[in-house]
Amino acid sequence: VQSFVFFFLCIGITSAIVSISGVLTVRHHQSNWLFFASIFSVMLTFSLGNALFQYRLPDNLSDDADIAFAEVKSVSDNESSMSIIAYVYSAVDSVGNAVDIDPQNVVLYIQGNDYSIYEGKVISFAPLLKPVSNMGNPAEFDYCRYLGCRKVYRQQFLMRDQYKIVRYNSSVSASLADIRRVITRRIYSLPFSPESKDFLNQIILGQGTGVDDDIRQSFANVGLAHILALSGLHIGIITLILSLLLAPLDYLRLRKLRLCLTIVVLLFYAALTGMSASVSRAVIMSTVTFIAFLVYRRNTPVSALFLAAVLVLAISPFDLFDVGFQLSFMAVLFILIANSLARKYFAKQSKISYWFTNLVLMSAASMIGTGILSAFYFNVIPIVFLLSNAVIVPLMPIVVSVG
């Protein structure tokens, strides 16, 4: 029952968004077929996401499975331990015979930091998997929901002597992880403080697990949590840097080549950083805009936003229930609404006044769009976000480019 209530609530909210967006998108009585096709696809994808949310939990490993083999998909570490998302794909009994299992993703918590474990490594361990559970603290983050969106339903704690590294499986994702490690080592070789290195690693690669929790909370309290999370802001900065670096191609009448190179770099960056919902959304919107320029077609940002939602949910319907997906798309939608209002009512101002007014409006719209979600998920609504964003956001291109 709760699932159906949630489903129809999503449909109602989406219908309201569609109504608002339709006013902004359809102008001068000219319909945009991509916009309306995207709306239909979003509705269909919502239904698919809800159906997949009811997908049965994979069966736990049988008692006959004495040794399980799992490939590491992602690694997060802190000062005293590390957590691993791994894909358990096979198991054997005590005499080495294969045991039929239900392959599944699991989270493994390992005592201490074992830097010999990284993406692509295959480890073996004695499976004693338990269902994922929250700590039970009041108003805590729903970690079970977070892992469930990534199809992770079981966990296990391992001591250093309870697992073995078997081999390394080479793959595209493992190769991208190798590149991330090289970049991370380069960042940590810079002559900066450890906190600054963690910050740079976070805003460039989204790999800042070393960023202190107090620092993260401080950013969230002043409305700057989006600085630490890879999002459209970072994609926009990278696009700006690429535009400056490739500007000479315009003078050589190679504008299409510049756009194609920009698209390739953005797609590579999205893959390198793990294709999160917010990064995927921003890259898809940018790609759609550049393709529209290449084929001399008119493009509307709202249509690009809904097309991004369609593609993200078509590839990973579970992202519908992901906090990052919800925050990212709601923030961008309200930013587009604010930008449209700014062009309509403040376009006659001076360039500096219009730029500042637009920045304040977009910051306010972003927080309005995400305020309810932030309060629901994180129990906080920042009250100084206008000032903090107006000061910090313009400095981000310098930080990212220098980093």
mmCIF file of C-alpha atoms in Angstrom:
data_model
loop_
_atom_site.group_PDB
_atom_site.id
_atom_site.type_symbol
_atom_site.label_atom_id
_atom_site.label_comp_id
_atom_site.label_asym_id
_atom_site.label_seq_id
_atom_site.Cartn_x
_atom_site.Cartn_y
_atom_site.Cartn_z
ATOM 1 C CA VAL A 1 0.000 0.000 0.000
ATOM 2 C CA GLN A 2 2.767 2.436 0.897
ATOM 3 C CA SER A 3 4.434 1.735 -2.428
ATOM 4 C CA PHE A 4 1.310 2.614 -4.405
ATOM 5 C CA VAL A 5 0.787 5.772 -2.330
ATOM 6 C CA PHE A 6 4.372 6.792 -3.026
ATOM 7 C CA PHE A 7 3.918 6.020 -6.718
ATOM 8 C CA PHE A 8 0.817 8.179 -7.128
ATOM 9 C CA LEU A 9 2.442 10.913 -5.065
ATOM 10 C CA CYS A 10 5.327 10.915 -7.535
ATOM 11 C CA ILE A 11 2.884 11.132 -10.419
ATOM 12 C CA GLY A 12 1.086 14.064 -8.759
ATOM 13 C CA ILE A 13 4.302 15.970 -8.105
ATOM 14 C CA THR A 14 5.519 15.288 -11.632
ATOM 15 C CA SER A 15 2.224 16.507 -13.098
ATOM 16 C CA ALA A 16 2.572 19.767 -11.168
ATOM 17 C CA ILE A 17 6.134 20.173 -12.402
ATOM 18 C CA VAL A 18 4.999 19.462 -15.957
ATOM 19 C CA SER A 19 2.355 22.181 -15.716
ATOM 20 C CA ILE A 20 4.896 24.761 -14.565
ATOM 21 C CA SER A 21 7.506 23.658 -17.067
ATOM 22 C CA GLY A 22 5.011 23.678 -19.931
ATOM 23 C CA VAL A 23 4.387 27.386 -19.431
ATOM 24 C CA LEU A 24 8.116 28.067 -19.639
ATOM 25 C CA THR A 25 8.884 25.699 -22.484
ATOM 26 C CA VAL A 26 6.055 26.206 -24.950
ATOM 27 C CA ARG A 27 6.335 29.773 -26.192
ATOM 28 C CA HIS A 28 4.540 31.650 -28.939
ATOM 29 C CA HIS A 29 2.217 28.665 -29.365
ATOM 30 C CA GLN A 30 5.081 26.569 -30.734
ATOM 31 C CA SER A 31 5.052 23.049 -29.304
ATOM 32 C CA ASN A 32 8.258 21.230 -28.575
ATOM 33 C CA TRP A 33 7.836 17.561 -29.446
ATOM 34 C CA LEU A 34 10.918 16.535 -27.489
ATOM 35 C CA PHE A 35 9.484 18.076 -24.342
ATOM 36 C CA PHE A 36 6.168 16.256 -24.564
ATOM 37 C CA ALA A 37 7.816 12.986 -25.586
ATOM 38 C CA SER A 38 10.108 13.321 -22.579
ATOM 39 C CA ILE A 39 7.134 13.852 -20.265
ATOM 40 C CA PHE A 40 5.543 10.652 -21.493
ATOM 41 C CA SER A 41 8.806 8.785 -21.084
ATOM 42 C CA VAL A 42 9.290 10.119 -17.554
ATOM 43 C CA MET A 43 5.835 8.870 -16.574
ATOM 44 C CA LEU A 44 6.610 5.472 -18.086
ATOM 45 C CA THR A 45 9.973 5.322 -16.365
ATOM 46 C CA PHE A 46 8.384 6.211 -13.021
ATOM 47 C CA SER A 47 6.149 3.170 -13.422
ATOM 48 C CA LEU A 48 9.126 0.996 -14.319
ATOM 49 C CA GLY A 49 11.102 2.327 -11.346
ATOM 50 C CA ASN A 50 8.257 1.540 -8.978
ATOM 51 C CA ALA A 51 7.940 -1.994 -10.379
ATOM 52 C CA LEU A 52 11.649 -2.652 -10.024
ATOM 53 C CA PHE A 53 11.555 -1.274 -6.476
ATOM 54 C CA GLN A 54 9.378 -4.290 -5.633
ATOM 55 C CA TYR A 55 11.985 -6.657 -7.093
ATOM 56 C CA ARG A 56 12.555 -9.579 -4.750
ATOM 57 C CA LEU A 57 15.629 -9.681 -2.566
ATOM 58 C CA PRO A 58 18.247 -12.128 -3.777
ATOM 59 C CA ASP A 59 18.435 -15.324 -1.748
ATOM 60 C CA ASN A 60 21.120 -15.494 0.890
ATOM 61 C CA LEU A 61 24.020 -17.879 0.307
ATOM 62 C CA SER A 62 23.248 -21.432 1.369
ATOM 63 C CA ASP A 63 24.940 -23.144 4.293
ATOM 64 C CA ASP A 64 26.849 -25.288 1.772
ATOM 65 C CA ALA A 65 28.789 -22.221 0.576
ATOM 66 C CA ASP A 66 32.003 -22.315 2.604
ATOM 67 C CA ILE A 67 33.979 -19.926 0.414
ATOM 68 C CA ALA A 68 32.495 -17.051 -1.612
ATOM 69 C CA PHE A 69 34.228 -15.099 -4.379
ATOM 70 C CA ALA A 70 33.431 -11.420 -4.888
ATOM 71 C CA GLU A 71 34.736 -8.739 -7.248
ATOM 72 C CA VAL A 72 35.307 -5.320 -5.703
ATOM 73 C CA LYS A 73 33.191 -2.590 -7.325
ATOM 74 C CA SER A 74 33.927 0.409 -5.088
ATOM 75 C CA VAL A 75 35.965 1.220 -1.997
ATOM 76 C CA SER A 76 35.481 3.827 0.726
ATOM 77 C CA ASP A 77 37.883 4.233 3.627
ATOM 78 C CA ASN A 78 38.409 6.282 6.753
ATOM 79 C CA GLU A 79 40.977 6.322 9.525
ATOM 80 C CA SER A 80 40.071 2.981 11.123
ATOM 81 C CA SER A 81 38.197 0.887 8.557
ATOM 82 C CA MET A 82 37.061 0.570 4.976
ATOM 83 C CA SER A 83 33.820 -0.464 3.328
ATOM 84 C CA ILE A 84 33.661 -2.338 0.040
ATOM 85 C CA ILE A 85 30.803 -2.798 -2.365
ATOM 86 C CA ALA A 86 31.481 -6.181 -3.955
ATOM 87 C CA TYR A 87 29.650 -8.473 -6.373
ATOM 88 C CA VAL A 88 29.441 -12.046 -5.093
ATOM 89 C CA TYR A 89 29.332 -14.190 -8.227
ATOM 90 C CA SER A 90 30.317 -17.723 -7.149
ATOM 91 C CA ALA A 91 30.902 -19.992 -4.166
ATOM 92 C CA VAL A 92 32.343 -23.427 -3.386
ATOM 93 C CA ASP A 93 31.895 -25.946 -0.598
ATOM 94 C CA SER A 94 34.553 -27.361 1.702
ATOM 95 C CA VAL A 95 35.919 -29.754 -0.944
ATOM 96 C CA GLY A 96 35.947 -27.198 -3.779
ATOM 97 C CA ASN A 97 32.742 -28.132 -5.543
ATOM 98 C CA ALA A 98 30.718 -25.286 -7.012
ATOM 99 C CA VAL A 99 27.584 -24.265 -5.109
ATOM 100 C CA ASP A 100 24.562 -22.711 -6.791
ATOM 101 C CA ILE A 101 24.020 -19.183 -5.438
ATOM 102 C CA ASP A 102 22.006 -16.095 -6.240
ATOM 103 C CA PRO A 103 24.662 -13.545 -7.411
ATOM 104 C CA GLN A 104 24.311 -10.263 -5.540
ATOM 105 C CA ASN A 105 25.963 -7.065 -4.406
ATOM 106 C CA VAL A 106 27.064 -6.930 -0.768
ATOM 107 C CA VAL A 107 28.844 -4.430 1.455
ATOM 108 C CA LEU A 108 31.912 -5.707 3.314
ATOM 109 C CA TYR A 109 33.405 -3.817 6.246
ATOM 110 C CA ILE A 110 37.105 -4.509 6.751
ATOM 111 C CA GLN A 111 39.087 -3.690 9.856
ATOM 112 C CA GLY A 112 41.787 -1.129 9.132
ATOM 113 C CA ASN A 113 42.821 0.126 5.704
ATOM 114 C CA ASP A 114 44.064 -2.467 3.239
ATOM 115 C CA TYR A 115 45.244 -0.466 0.229
ATOM 116 C CA SER A 116 45.922 -3.639 -1.736
ATOM 117 C CA ILE A 117 42.141 -3.886 -2.202
ATOM 118 C CA TYR A 118 40.718 -1.748 -4.985
ATOM 119 C CA GLU A 119 38.273 -1.932 -7.881
ATOM 120 C CA GLY A 120 38.734 -5.061 -9.985
ATOM 121 C CA LYS A 121 40.305 -7.173 -7.244
ATOM 122 C CA VAL A 122 38.628 -10.517 -6.475
ATOM 123 C CA ILE A 123 38.578 -11.579 -2.838
ATOM 124 C CA SER A 124 37.516 -14.835 -1.172
ATOM 125 C CA PHE A 125 35.924 -15.081 2.265
ATOM 126 C CA ALA A 126 33.727 -17.329 4.389
ATOM 127 C CA PRO A 127 30.212 -15.922 3.889
ATOM 128 C CA LEU A 128 28.196 -15.010 6.981
ATOM 129 C CA LEU A 129 26.036 -12.349 5.363
ATOM 130 C CA LYS A 130 23.448 -10.457 7.391
ATOM 131 C CA PRO A 131 20.713 -8.050 6.228
ATOM 132 C CA VAL A 132 21.774 -4.413 6.043
ATOM 133 C CA SER A 133 20.402 -2.416 8.987
ATOM 134 C CA ASN A 134 20.472 1.133 10.283
ATOM 135 C CA MET A 135 22.011 2.089 13.625
ATOM 136 C CA GLY A 136 18.620 3.013 15.069
ATOM 137 C CA ASN A 137 19.547 6.569 16.069
ATOM 138 C CA PRO A 138 16.816 9.244 15.987
ATOM 139 C CA ALA A 139 16.549 11.155 12.676
ATOM 140 C CA GLU A 140 19.542 9.283 11.240
ATOM 141 C CA PHE A 141 20.268 8.961 7.528
ATOM 142 C CA ASP A 142 18.450 5.973 6.022
ATOM 143 C CA TYR A 143 21.500 3.929 5.079
ATOM 144 C CA CYS A 144 19.373 0.883 4.226
ATOM 145 C CA ARG A 145 17.491 2.900 1.628
ATOM 146 C CA TYR A 146 20.738 4.312 0.261
ATOM 147 C CA LEU A 147 22.215 0.840 -0.230
ATOM 148 C CA GLY A 148 18.905 -0.557 -1.480
ATOM 149 C CA CYS A 149 18.944 1.951 -4.344
ATOM 150 C CA ARG A 150 22.247 0.356 -5.311
ATOM 151 C CA LYS A 151 20.829 -3.167 -4.982
ATOM 152 C CA VAL A 152 22.895 -3.897 -1.875
ATOM 153 C CA TYR A 153 20.909 -5.756 0.761
ATOM 154 C CA ARG A 154 23.442 -7.724 2.836
ATOM 155 C CA GLN A 155 26.589 -6.963 4.772
ATOM 156 C CA GLN A 156 29.423 -8.650 6.621
ATOM 157 C CA PHE A 157 32.290 -7.561 8.865
ATOM 158 C CA LEU A 158 35.714 -9.051 8.105
ATOM 159 C CA MET A 159 38.958 -9.042 10.070
ATOM 160 C CA ARG A 160 42.238 -8.806 8.169
ATOM 161 C CA ASP A 161 42.798 -12.575 8.402
ATOM 162 C CA GLN A 162 39.267 -13.481 7.213
ATOM 163 C CA TYR A 163 39.713 -12.799 3.498
ATOM 164 C CA LYS A 164 42.248 -13.364 0.732
ATOM 165 C CA ILE A 165 42.956 -11.486 -2.480
ATOM 166 C CA VAL A 166 42.650 -14.025 -5.291
ATOM 167 C CA ARG A 167 43.329 -12.097 -8.503
ATOM 168 C CA TYR A 168 42.667 -8.938 -10.480
ATOM 169 C CA ASN A 169 39.944 -8.787 -13.134
ATOM 170 C CA SER A 170 40.783 -6.246 -15.812
ATOM 171 C CA SER A 171 37.809 -4.287 -17.154
ATOM 172 C CA VAL A 172 36.838 -0.803 -18.314
ATOM 173 C CA SER A 173 35.591 0.176 -14.851
ATOM 174 C CA ALA A 174 38.758 -1.191 -13.254
ATOM 175 C CA SER A 175 40.897 0.779 -15.735
ATOM 176 C CA LEU A 176 38.983 3.968 -14.908
ATOM 177 C CA ALA A 177 39.574 3.251 -11.214
ATOM 178 C CA ASP A 178 43.315 2.961 -11.962
ATOM 179 C CA ILE A 179 43.221 6.417 -13.574
ATOM 180 C CA ARG A 180 41.407 7.815 -10.530
ATOM 181 C CA ARG A 181 44.094 6.419 -8.249
ATOM 182 C CA VAL A 182 46.846 8.020 -10.365
ATOM 183 C CA ILE A 183 45.095 11.402 -10.211
ATOM 184 C CA THR A 184 44.499 11.008 -6.479
ATOM 185 C CA ARG A 185 48.186 10.265 -5.869
ATOM 186 C CA ARG A 186 49.073 13.356 -7.880
ATOM 187 C CA ILE A 187 46.716 15.497 -5.799
ATOM 188 C CA TYR A 188 48.108 14.159 -2.527
ATOM 189 C CA SER A 189 51.658 14.898 -3.697
ATOM 190 C CA LEU A 190 50.863 18.622 -3.834
ATOM 191 C CA PRO A 191 52.418 20.852 -1.122
ATOM 192 C CA PHE A 192 49.078 21.582 0.570
ATOM 193 C CA SER A 193 47.614 20.715 3.942
ATOM 194 C CA PRO A 194 45.905 17.303 4.278
ATOM 195 C CA GLU A 195 42.507 19.016 4.553
ATOM 196 C CA SER A 196 43.108 20.946 1.336
ATOM 197 C CA LYS A 197 44.142 17.766 -0.477
ATOM 198 C CA ASP A 198 40.987 15.996 0.704
ATOM 199 C CA PHE A 199 38.912 18.953 -0.489
ATOM 200 C CA LEU A 200 40.552 19.007 -3.938
ATOM 201 C CA ASN A 201 40.142 15.263 -4.329
ATOM 202 C CA GLN A 202 36.454 15.620 -3.422
ATOM 203 C CA ILE A 203 35.567 18.450 -5.806
ATOM 204 C CA ILE A 204 37.601 17.108 -8.735
ATOM 205 C CA LEU A 205 36.971 13.354 -8.551
ATOM 206 C CA GLY A 206 34.252 13.004 -5.939
ATOM 207 C CA GLN A 207 36.610 10.697 -4.044
ATOM 208 C CA GLY A 208 37.096 12.728 -0.888
ATOM 209 C CA THR A 209 36.260 10.073 1.682
ATOM 210 C CA GLY A 210 38.924 11.691 3.829
ATOM 211 C CA VAL A 211 36.972 14.930 4.151
ATOM 212 C CA ASP A 212 36.175 15.332 7.831
ATOM 213 C CA ASP A 213 32.544 14.891 8.862
ATOM 214 C CA ASP A 214 32.615 18.224 10.702
ATOM 215 C CA ILE A 215 33.718 19.954 7.503
ATOM 216 C CA ARG A 216 30.939 18.276 5.535
ATOM 217 C CA GLN A 217 28.400 19.356 8.145
ATOM 218 C CA SER A 218 29.730 22.912 8.072
ATOM 219 C CA PHE A 219 29.265 23.059 4.309
ATOM 220 C CA ALA A 220 25.734 21.681 4.655
ATOM 221 C CA ASN A 221 24.798 24.179 7.375
ATOM 222 C CA VAL A 222 25.634 27.162 5.156
ATOM 223 C CA GLY A 223 24.051 25.720 2.010
ATOM 224 C CA LEU A 224 27.289 24.729 0.263
ATOM 225 C CA ALA A 225 26.957 20.940 0.366
ATOM 226 C CA HIS A 226 26.670 20.941 -3.443
ATOM 227 C CA ILE A 227 30.277 22.172 -3.614
ATOM 228 C CA LEU A 228 31.479 18.842 -2.177
ATOM 229 C CA ALA A 229 29.251 16.737 -4.440
ATOM 230 C CA LEU A 230 30.002 16.430 -8.134
ATOM 231 C CA SER A 231 27.147 18.132 -9.944
ATOM 232 C CA GLY A 232 26.206 20.445 -12.782
ATOM 233 C CA LEU A 233 28.339 23.190 -11.236
ATOM 234 C CA HIS A 234 31.488 21.138 -11.802
ATOM 235 C CA ILE A 235 30.428 20.102 -15.306
ATOM 236 C CA GLY A 236 29.743 23.753 -16.145
ATOM 237 C CA ILE A 237 33.180 24.761 -14.873
ATOM 238 C CA ILE A 238 34.886 22.021 -16.885
ATOM 239 C CA THR A 239 32.916 23.082 -19.965
ATOM 240 C CA LEU A 240 34.021 26.691 -19.420
ATOM 241 C CA ILE A 241 37.670 25.641 -19.078
ATOM 242 C CA LEU A 242 37.448 23.515 -22.239
ATOM 243 C CA SER A 243 35.829 26.397 -24.124
ATOM 244 C CA LEU A 244 38.753 28.656 -23.209
ATOM 245 C CA LEU A 245 41.379 26.050 -24.049
ATOM 246 C CA LEU A 246 39.770 25.127 -27.383
ATOM 247 C CA ALA A 247 38.802 28.688 -28.348
ATOM 248 C CA PRO A 248 41.502 28.879 -31.095
ATOM 249 C CA LEU A 249 39.565 26.216 -33.028
ATOM 250 C CA ASP A 250 36.772 28.754 -33.561
ATOM 251 C CA TYR A 251 39.178 31.083 -35.332
ATOM 252 C CA LEU A 252 40.187 28.163 -37.571
ATOM 253 C CA ARG A 253 36.513 27.598 -38.415
ATOM 254 C CA LEU A 254 36.559 24.306 -36.556
ATOM 255 C CA ARG A 255 33.719 25.040 -34.166
ATOM 256 C CA LYS A 256 32.109 21.638 -34.711
ATOM 257 C CA LEU A 257 35.380 19.942 -33.824
ATOM 258 C CA ARG A 258 35.520 21.981 -30.597
ATOM 259 C CA LEU A 259 32.017 20.923 -29.659
ATOM 260 C CA CYS A 260 32.733 17.255 -30.441
ATOM 261 C CA LEU A 261 35.926 17.314 -28.364
ATOM 262 C CA THR A 262 34.033 18.923 -25.483
ATOM 263 C CA ILE A 263 31.370 16.202 -25.622
ATOM 264 C CA VAL A 264 34.027 13.450 -25.606
ATOM 265 C CA VAL A 265 35.840 14.975 -22.611
ATOM 266 C CA LEU A 266 32.599 15.410 -20.640
ATOM 267 C CA LEU A 267 31.542 11.805 -21.308
ATOM 268 C CA PHE A 268 34.973 10.584 -20.226
ATOM 269 C CA TYR A 269 34.825 12.690 -17.062
ATOM 270 C CA ALA A 270 31.370 11.308 -16.222
ATOM 271 C CA ALA A 271 32.647 7.739 -16.632
ATOM 272 C CA LEU A 272 35.815 8.540 -14.657
ATOM 273 C CA THR A 273 33.874 9.875 -11.665
ATOM 274 C CA GLY A 274 31.423 6.979 -11.532
ATOM 275 C CA MET A 275 28.396 8.227 -13.512
ATOM 276 C CA SER A 276 26.477 9.551 -10.509
ATOM 277 C CA ALA A 277 22.930 10.761 -11.169
ATOM 278 C CA SER A 278 23.842 14.458 -10.871
ATOM 279 C CA VAL A 279 26.889 14.193 -13.127
ATOM 280 C CA SER A 280 24.999 12.084 -15.678
ATOM 281 C CA ARG A 281 22.197 14.651 -15.710
ATOM 282 C CA ALA A 282 24.574 17.547 -16.298
ATOM 283 C CA VAL A 283 26.586 15.745 -18.996
ATOM 284 C CA ILE A 284 23.456 14.642 -20.864
ATOM 285 C CA MET A 285 22.032 18.180 -20.782
ATOM 286 C CA SER A 286 25.335 19.614 -22.031
ATOM 287 C CA THR A 287 25.602 16.972 -24.751
ATOM 288 C CA VAL A 288 22.056 17.650 -25.949
ATOM 289 C CA THR A 289 22.811 21.377 -26.110
ATOM 290 C CA PHE A 290 26.020 20.843 -28.096
ATOM 291 C CA ILE A 291 24.346 18.407 -30.480
ATOM 292 C CA ALA A 292 21.600 20.986 -31.063
ATOM 293 C CA PHE A 293 24.310 23.475 -32.066
ATOM 294 C CA LEU A 294 25.932 20.890 -34.348
ATOM 295 C CA VAL A 295 22.716 20.161 -36.247
ATOM 296 C CA TYR A 296 21.430 23.754 -36.046
ATOM 297 C CA ARG A 297 18.367 22.854 -33.999
ATOM 298 C CA ARG A 298 16.628 24.832 -31.281
ATOM 299 C CA ASN A 299 17.041 23.404 -27.794
ATOM 300 C CA THR A 300 15.224 24.234 -24.567
ATOM 301 C CA PRO A 301 16.894 23.511 -21.211
ATOM 302 C CA VAL A 302 13.722 22.042 -19.695
ATOM 303 C CA SER A 303 13.449 19.517 -22.525
ATOM 304 C CA ALA A 304 17.109 18.619 -22.043
ATOM 305 C CA LEU A 305 16.472 18.170 -18.312
ATOM 306 C CA PHE A 306 13.577 15.765 -18.865
ATOM 307 C CA LEU A 307 15.517 13.901 -21.549
ATOM 308 C CA ALA A 308 18.350 13.488 -19.022
ATOM 309 C CA ALA A 309 15.847 12.112 -16.504
ATOM 310 C CA VAL A 310 14.548 9.653 -19.091
ATOM 311 C CA LEU A 311 18.022 8.365 -19.973
ATOM 312 C CA VAL A 312 19.243 8.147 -16.357
ATOM 313 C CA LEU A 313 16.146 6.259 -15.210
ATOM 314 C CA ALA A 314 16.103 4.049 -18.302
ATOM 315 C CA ILE A 315 19.634 2.890 -17.486
ATOM 316 C CA SER A 316 19.148 2.745 -13.715
ATOM 317 C CA PRO A 317 15.467 2.929 -12.613
ATOM 318 C CA PHE A 318 16.488 2.579 -8.965
ATOM 319 C CA ASP A 319 18.000 6.073 -9.182
ATOM 320 C CA LEU A 320 14.422 7.349 -8.902
ATOM 321 C CA PHE A 321 14.666 6.650 -5.163
ATOM 322 C CA ASP A 322 18.205 8.010 -4.843
ATOM 323 C CA VAL A 323 18.585 11.200 -2.814
ATOM 324 C CA GLY A 324 21.194 12.593 -5.197
ATOM 325 C CA PHE A 325 18.899 12.113 -8.191
ATOM 326 C CA GLN A 326 15.976 13.824 -6.479
ATOM 327 C CA LEU A 327 18.034 16.762 -5.222
ATOM 328 C CA SER A 328 19.837 17.254 -8.519
ATOM 329 C CA PHE A 329 16.786 17.313 -10.769
ATOM 330 C CA MET A 330 14.656 19.402 -8.415
ATOM 331 C CA ALA A 331 17.443 21.963 -8.015
ATOM 332 C CA VAL A 332 18.007 22.302 -11.751
ATOM 333 C CA LEU A 333 14.291 22.548 -12.522
ATOM 334 C CA PHE A 334 13.826 25.415 -10.070
ATOM 335 C CA ILE A 335 17.015 27.081 -11.343
ATOM 336 C CA LEU A 336 15.624 26.996 -14.892
ATOM 337 C CA ILE A 337 12.388 28.552 -13.649
ATOM 338 C CA ALA A 338 14.343 31.304 -11.850
ATOM 339 C CA ASN A 339 16.500 31.948 -14.910
ATOM 340 C CA SER A 340 13.405 32.338 -17.066
ATOM 341 C CA LEU A 341 11.938 34.836 -14.581
ATOM 342 C CA ALA A 342 15.220 36.758 -14.459
ATOM 343 C CA ARG A 343 15.293 37.111 -18.255
ATOM 344 C CA LYS A 344 11.689 38.274 -18.253
ATOM 345 C CA TYR A 345 11.775 40.844 -15.431
ATOM 346 C CA PHE A 346 15.416 41.891 -14.971
ATOM 347 C CA ALA A 347 16.940 41.747 -18.467
ATOM 348 C CA LYS A 348 16.992 45.560 -18.754
ATOM 349 C CA GLN A 349 19.345 45.951 -15.797
ATOM 350 C CA SER A 350 23.065 46.561 -16.240
ATOM 351 C CA LYS A 351 25.176 43.474 -16.881
ATOM 352 C CA ILE A 352 26.688 43.428 -13.380
ATOM 353 C CA SER A 353 23.336 44.023 -11.700
ATOM 354 C CA TYR A 354 21.640 41.396 -13.858
ATOM 355 C CA TRP A 355 24.416 38.864 -13.190
ATOM 356 C CA PHE A 356 24.186 39.347 -9.425
ATOM 357 C CA THR A 357 20.357 39.313 -9.439
ATOM 358 C CA ASN A 358 20.356 36.130 -11.513
ATOM 359 C CA LEU A 359 22.888 34.495 -9.169
ATOM 360 C CA VAL A 360 20.785 35.320 -6.091
ATOM 361 C CA LEU A 361 17.573 34.146 -7.782
ATOM 362 C CA MET A 362 19.124 30.860 -8.878
ATOM 363 C CA SER A 363 20.583 30.230 -5.403
ATOM 364 C CA ALA A 364 17.204 30.921 -3.812
ATOM 365 C CA ALA A 365 15.404 28.756 -6.362
ATOM 366 C CA SER A 366 17.833 25.902 -5.809
ATOM 367 C CA MET A 367 17.268 25.935 -2.071
ATOM 368 C CA ILE A 368 13.492 26.241 -2.485
ATOM 369 C CA GLY A 369 13.508 23.255 -4.823
ATOM 370 C CA THR A 370 15.624 21.135 -2.502
ATOM 371 C CA GLY A 371 14.647 22.583 0.892
ATOM 372 C CA ILE A 372 11.881 20.093 1.648
ATOM 373 C CA LEU A 373 14.015 17.150 0.561
ATOM 374 C CA SER A 374 16.965 18.414 2.625
ATOM 375 C CA ALA A 375 14.781 18.785 5.690
ATOM 376 C CA PHE A 376 13.304 15.313 5.182
ATOM 377 C CA TYR A 377 16.561 13.457 4.526
ATOM 378 C CA PHE A 378 19.124 15.489 6.497
ATOM 379 C CA ASN A 379 17.027 17.428 9.055
ATOM 380 C CA VAL A 380 18.575 20.760 8.092
ATOM 381 C CA ILE A 381 17.525 23.865 6.146
ATOM 382 C CA PRO A 382 20.410 26.350 5.659
ATOM 383 C CA ILE A 383 19.447 29.968 6.255
ATOM 384 C CA VAL A 384 22.559 31.755 4.933
ATOM 385 C CA PHE A 385 22.693 30.031 1.544
ATOM 386 C CA LEU A 386 22.153 33.240 -0.470
ATOM 387 C CA LEU A 387 25.251 34.950 0.904
ATOM 388 C CA SER A 388 27.437 31.850 0.933
ATOM 389 C CA ASN A 389 26.613 30.861 -2.649
ATOM 390 C CA ALA A 390 26.994 34.417 -3.928
ATOM 391 C CA VAL A 391 30.538 34.505 -2.501
ATOM 392 C CA ILE A 392 31.809 30.942 -3.017
ATOM 393 C CA VAL A 393 30.269 29.824 -6.334
ATOM 394 C CA PRO A 394 32.077 32.488 -8.468
ATOM 395 C CA LEU A 395 35.392 31.284 -7.001
ATOM 396 C CA MET A 396 34.839 27.627 -7.942
ATOM 397 C CA PRO A 397 36.170 27.896 -11.549
ATOM 398 C CA ILE A 398 39.511 29.150 -10.172
ATOM 399 C CA VAL A 399 39.714 26.372 -7.559
ATOM 400 C CA VAL A 400 38.878 23.575 -10.013
ATOM 401 C CA SER A 401 41.124 24.851 -12.811
ATOM 402 C CA VAL A 402 44.116 25.425 -10.537
ATOM 403 C CA GLY A 403 43.536 22.061 -8.829
#
